[in-house]
Short mmCIF file of C-alpha atoms in Angstrom, two decimals:
data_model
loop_
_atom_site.label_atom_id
_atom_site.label_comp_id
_atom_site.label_asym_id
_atom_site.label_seq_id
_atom_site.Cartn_x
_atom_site.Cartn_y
_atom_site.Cartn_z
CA UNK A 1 65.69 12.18 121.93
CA UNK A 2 62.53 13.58 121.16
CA UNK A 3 61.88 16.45 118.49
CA UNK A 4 59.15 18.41 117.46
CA UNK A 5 59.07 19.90 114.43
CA UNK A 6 56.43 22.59 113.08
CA UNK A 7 54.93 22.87 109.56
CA UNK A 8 52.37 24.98 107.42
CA UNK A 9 52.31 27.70 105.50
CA UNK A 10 54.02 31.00 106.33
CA UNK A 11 51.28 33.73 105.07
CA UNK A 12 47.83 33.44 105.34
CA UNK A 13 45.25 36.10 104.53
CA UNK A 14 43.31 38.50 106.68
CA UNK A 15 39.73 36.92 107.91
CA UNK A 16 41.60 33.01 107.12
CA UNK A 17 42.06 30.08 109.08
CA UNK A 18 45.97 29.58 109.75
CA UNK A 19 47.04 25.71 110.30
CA UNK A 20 49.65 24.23 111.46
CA UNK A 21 50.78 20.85 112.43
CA UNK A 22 53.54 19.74 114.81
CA UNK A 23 55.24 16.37 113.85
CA UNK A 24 56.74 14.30 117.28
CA UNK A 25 59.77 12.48 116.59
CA UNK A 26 61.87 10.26 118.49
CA UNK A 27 59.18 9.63 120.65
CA UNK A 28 55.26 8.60 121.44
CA UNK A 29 52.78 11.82 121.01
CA UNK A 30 51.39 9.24 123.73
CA UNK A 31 51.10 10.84 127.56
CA UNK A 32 52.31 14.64 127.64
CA UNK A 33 50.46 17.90 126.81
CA UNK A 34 51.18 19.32 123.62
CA UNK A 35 50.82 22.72 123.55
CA UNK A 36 51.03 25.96 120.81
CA UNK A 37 53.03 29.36 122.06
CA UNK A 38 53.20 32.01 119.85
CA UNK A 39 55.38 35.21 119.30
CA UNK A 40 54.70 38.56 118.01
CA UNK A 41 57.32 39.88 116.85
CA UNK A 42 59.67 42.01 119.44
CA UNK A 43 57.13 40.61 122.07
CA UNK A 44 56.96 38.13 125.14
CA UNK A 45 54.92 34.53 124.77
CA UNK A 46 51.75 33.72 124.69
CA UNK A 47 50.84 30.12 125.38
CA UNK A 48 47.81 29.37 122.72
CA UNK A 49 47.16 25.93 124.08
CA UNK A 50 47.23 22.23 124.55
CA UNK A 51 46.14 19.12 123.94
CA UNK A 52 46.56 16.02 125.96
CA UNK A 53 47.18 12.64 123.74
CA UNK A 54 43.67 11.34 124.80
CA UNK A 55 42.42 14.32 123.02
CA UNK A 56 40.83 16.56 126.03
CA UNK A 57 42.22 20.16 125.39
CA UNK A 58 42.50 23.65 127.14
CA UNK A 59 42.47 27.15 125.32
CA UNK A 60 43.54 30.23 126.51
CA UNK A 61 40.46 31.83 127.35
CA UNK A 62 41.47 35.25 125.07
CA UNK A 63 41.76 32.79 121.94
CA UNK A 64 39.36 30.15 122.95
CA UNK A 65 36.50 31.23 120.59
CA UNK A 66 39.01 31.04 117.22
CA UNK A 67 41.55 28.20 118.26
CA UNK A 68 41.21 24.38 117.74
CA UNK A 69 44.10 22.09 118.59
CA UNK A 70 44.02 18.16 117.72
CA UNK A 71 45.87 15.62 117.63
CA UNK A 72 46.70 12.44 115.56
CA UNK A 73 48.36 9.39 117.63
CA UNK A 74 48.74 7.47 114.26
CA UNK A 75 50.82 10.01 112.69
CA UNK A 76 52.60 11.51 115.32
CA UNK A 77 51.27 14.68 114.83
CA UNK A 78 49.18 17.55 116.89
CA UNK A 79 47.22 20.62 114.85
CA UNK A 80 46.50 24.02 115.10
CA UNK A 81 43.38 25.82 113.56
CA UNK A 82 43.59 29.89 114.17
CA UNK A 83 40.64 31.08 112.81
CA UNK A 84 39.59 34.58 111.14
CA UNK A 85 43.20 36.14 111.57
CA UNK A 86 44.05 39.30 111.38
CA UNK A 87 47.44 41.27 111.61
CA UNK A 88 47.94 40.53 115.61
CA UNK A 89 48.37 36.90 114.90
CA UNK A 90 51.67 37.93 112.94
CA UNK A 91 54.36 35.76 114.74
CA UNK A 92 56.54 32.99 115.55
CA UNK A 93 54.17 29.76 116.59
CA UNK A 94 55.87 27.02 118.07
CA UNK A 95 55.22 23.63 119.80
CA UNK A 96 56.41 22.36 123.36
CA UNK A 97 55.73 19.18 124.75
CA UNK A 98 54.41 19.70 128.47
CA UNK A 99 54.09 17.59 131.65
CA UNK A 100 51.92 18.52 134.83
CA UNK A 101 50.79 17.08 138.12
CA UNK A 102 48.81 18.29 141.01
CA UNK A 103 50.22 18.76 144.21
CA UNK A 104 48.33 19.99 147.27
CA UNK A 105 45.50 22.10 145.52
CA UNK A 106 48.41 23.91 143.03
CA UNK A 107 49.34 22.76 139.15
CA UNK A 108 52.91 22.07 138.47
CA UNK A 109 53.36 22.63 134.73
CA UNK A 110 56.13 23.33 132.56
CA UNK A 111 57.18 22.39 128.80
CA UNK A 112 60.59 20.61 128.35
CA UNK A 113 60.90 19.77 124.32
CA UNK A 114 60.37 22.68 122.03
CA UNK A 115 60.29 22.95 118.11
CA UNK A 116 62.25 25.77 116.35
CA UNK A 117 59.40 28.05 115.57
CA UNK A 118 58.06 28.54 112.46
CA UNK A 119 56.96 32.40 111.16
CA UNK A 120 53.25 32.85 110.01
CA UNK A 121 52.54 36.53 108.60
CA UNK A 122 48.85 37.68 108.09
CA UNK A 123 48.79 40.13 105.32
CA UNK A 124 47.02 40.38 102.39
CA UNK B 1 43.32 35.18 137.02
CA UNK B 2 47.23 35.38 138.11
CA UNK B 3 49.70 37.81 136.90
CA UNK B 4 53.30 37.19 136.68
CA UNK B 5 55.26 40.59 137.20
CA UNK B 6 59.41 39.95 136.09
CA UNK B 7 61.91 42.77 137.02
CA UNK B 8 63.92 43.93 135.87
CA UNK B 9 62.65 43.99 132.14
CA UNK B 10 66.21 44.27 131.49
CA UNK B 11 69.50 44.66 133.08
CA UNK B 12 73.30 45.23 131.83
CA UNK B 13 75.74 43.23 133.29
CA UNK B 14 79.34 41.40 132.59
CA UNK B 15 80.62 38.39 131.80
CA UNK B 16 81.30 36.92 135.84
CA UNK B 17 78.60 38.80 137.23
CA UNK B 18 76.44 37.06 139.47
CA UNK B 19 72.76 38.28 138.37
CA UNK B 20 68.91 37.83 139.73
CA UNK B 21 65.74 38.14 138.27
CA UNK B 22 62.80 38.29 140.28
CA UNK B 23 59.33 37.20 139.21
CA UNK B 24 56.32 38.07 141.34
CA UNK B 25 53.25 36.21 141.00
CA UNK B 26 50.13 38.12 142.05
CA UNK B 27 48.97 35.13 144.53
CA UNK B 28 50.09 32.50 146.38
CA UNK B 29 51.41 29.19 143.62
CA UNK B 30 53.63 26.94 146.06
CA UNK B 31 56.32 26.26 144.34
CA UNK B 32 54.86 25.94 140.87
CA UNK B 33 56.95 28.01 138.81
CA UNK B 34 59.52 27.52 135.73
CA UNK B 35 62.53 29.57 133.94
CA UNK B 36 62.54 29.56 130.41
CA UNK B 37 66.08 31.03 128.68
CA UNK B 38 65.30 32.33 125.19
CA UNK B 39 67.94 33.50 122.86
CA UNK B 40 67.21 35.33 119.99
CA UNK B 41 65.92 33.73 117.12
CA UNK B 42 65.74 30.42 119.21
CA UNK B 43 63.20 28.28 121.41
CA UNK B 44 62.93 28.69 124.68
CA UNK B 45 64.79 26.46 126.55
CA UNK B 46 63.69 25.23 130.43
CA UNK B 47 66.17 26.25 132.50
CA UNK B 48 64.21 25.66 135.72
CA UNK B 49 61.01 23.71 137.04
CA UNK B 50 58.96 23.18 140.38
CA UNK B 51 60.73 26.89 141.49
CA UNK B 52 64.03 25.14 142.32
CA UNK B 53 64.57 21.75 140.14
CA UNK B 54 67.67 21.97 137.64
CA UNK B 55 66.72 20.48 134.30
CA UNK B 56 68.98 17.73 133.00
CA UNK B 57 72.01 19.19 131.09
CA UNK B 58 71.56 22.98 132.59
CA UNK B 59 74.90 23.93 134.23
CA UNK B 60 74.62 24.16 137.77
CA UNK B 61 75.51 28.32 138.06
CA UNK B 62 71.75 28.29 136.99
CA UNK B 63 69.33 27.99 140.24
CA UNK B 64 65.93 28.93 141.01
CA UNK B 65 64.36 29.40 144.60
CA UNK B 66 61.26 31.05 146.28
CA UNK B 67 57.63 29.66 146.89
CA UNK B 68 54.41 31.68 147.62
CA UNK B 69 54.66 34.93 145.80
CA UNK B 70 58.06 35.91 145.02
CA UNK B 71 60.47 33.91 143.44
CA UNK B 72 64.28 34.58 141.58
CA UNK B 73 66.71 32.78 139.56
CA UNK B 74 69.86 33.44 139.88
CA UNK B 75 73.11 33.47 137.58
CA UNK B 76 75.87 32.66 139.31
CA UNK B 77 78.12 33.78 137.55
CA UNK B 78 77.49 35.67 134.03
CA UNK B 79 78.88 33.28 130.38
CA UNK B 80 78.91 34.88 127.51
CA UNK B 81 76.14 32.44 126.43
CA UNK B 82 73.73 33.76 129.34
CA UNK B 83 72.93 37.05 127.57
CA UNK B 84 69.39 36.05 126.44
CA UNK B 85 65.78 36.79 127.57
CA UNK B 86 64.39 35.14 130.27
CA UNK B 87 60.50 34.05 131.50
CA UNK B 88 59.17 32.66 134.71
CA UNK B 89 55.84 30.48 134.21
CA UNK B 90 53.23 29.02 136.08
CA UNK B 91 50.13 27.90 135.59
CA UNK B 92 46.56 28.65 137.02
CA UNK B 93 44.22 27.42 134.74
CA UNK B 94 46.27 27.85 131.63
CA UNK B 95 49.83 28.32 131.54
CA UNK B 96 50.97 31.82 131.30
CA UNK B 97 54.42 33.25 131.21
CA UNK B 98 55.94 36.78 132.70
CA UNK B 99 56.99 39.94 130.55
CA UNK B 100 60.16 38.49 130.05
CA UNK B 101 63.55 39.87 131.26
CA UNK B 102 66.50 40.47 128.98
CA UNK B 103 70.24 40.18 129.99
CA UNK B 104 72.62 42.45 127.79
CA UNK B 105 76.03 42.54 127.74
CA UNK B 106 77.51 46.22 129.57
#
């Protein structure tokens, strides 16, 4: 059964880089999107974005310019990079394992395998 | 790009209830939706994929249906381990998930 399990530190400064890593378990980081959601607190999610295992990503286009995602096949493991944070990016990150396919001009996508959460709190 | 619109944002109900939540997408995506059940303090958890497809090990008084623009899942009939949040998703470029709707207890 496959787990994913998040990891990094839970306060980072105003104007820092946040990072995270997801560890795969149970399972080959091998086929699959990987993908980052995050939660403000009190709030509804906001995907962040993925990474397939050959390494080609996608970014939600309101955090493109600050987010890098990669991934390591020998370790299991996918990354997050948040750049210059600020109070907004207060929240619960987690990472999903996704699968997709195109079917008559429309993407199916959805994310099956989750990992707890972890908190991150921007403050100073 | 294409907004997901869930309504109620929140509804009262009791345990035996049979409940719906609509989620409205703001253009035409087949049948390319999902349900996501989130408790709180949890992960989400896929409830429902492709608009209508059970996932493995969700019990069956959980079912999705609708294509196009308007789509619902339905409850049944209300457990006491239903009262949660729930998201509709779909993706059009990126994935992006609905305002959420959350089921409390009345």
């Amino acid at each position: 059964q496959v787990q994913l399990q998040e990891s990094g530190p839970g306060l980072v400064k105003p104007s820092e880089t946040l990072s995270l890593t997801c560890t795969v378990s149970g399972g080959s980081i091998s086929s699959y999107y990987w993908s980052w959601i995050r939660q403000p607190p009190g709030k509804g999610l906001e995907w962040i974005g993925y990474i397939y295992y050959s390494g080609s990503t996608n970014y939600n286009p309101s955090l493109k310019s600050r987010v890098t995602i990669s991934v390591d096949t020998s370790k299991n493991q996918f990354s997050l990079k948040l750049s210059s944070v600020t109070a907004a990016d207060t929240a619960v990150y987690y990472c999903a394992r996704g699968s997709g396919y195109d079917y008559l001009d429309y993407y199916y996508y959805y994310m099956d395998v989750w990992g707890k959460g972890t908190t991150v709190t921007v403050s100073s | 790009a294409i907004q997901l619109t869930q309504s109620p944002s929140s509804l009262s109900a009791s345990v035996g209830d049979r409940v719906t939540i609509t989620c409205r997408a703001s253009q035409g995506i087949s049948s390319a939706l999902a349900w996501y059940q989130q408790k709180p303090g949890k992960a989400p958890k896929l409830l429902i994929y492709d608009a209508s497809s059970l996932e493995s090990g969700v019990p069956s008084r959980f079912s999705g249906s609708g294509s196009g623009t308007d789509f619902t899942l339905t409850i049944s009939s209300l457990q006491p381990e239903d009262f949660a949040t729930y998201y509709c998703q779909q993706f059009n470029s990126y994935p992006l998930f609905g305002g959420g709707t959350k089921v409390e207890i009345k």
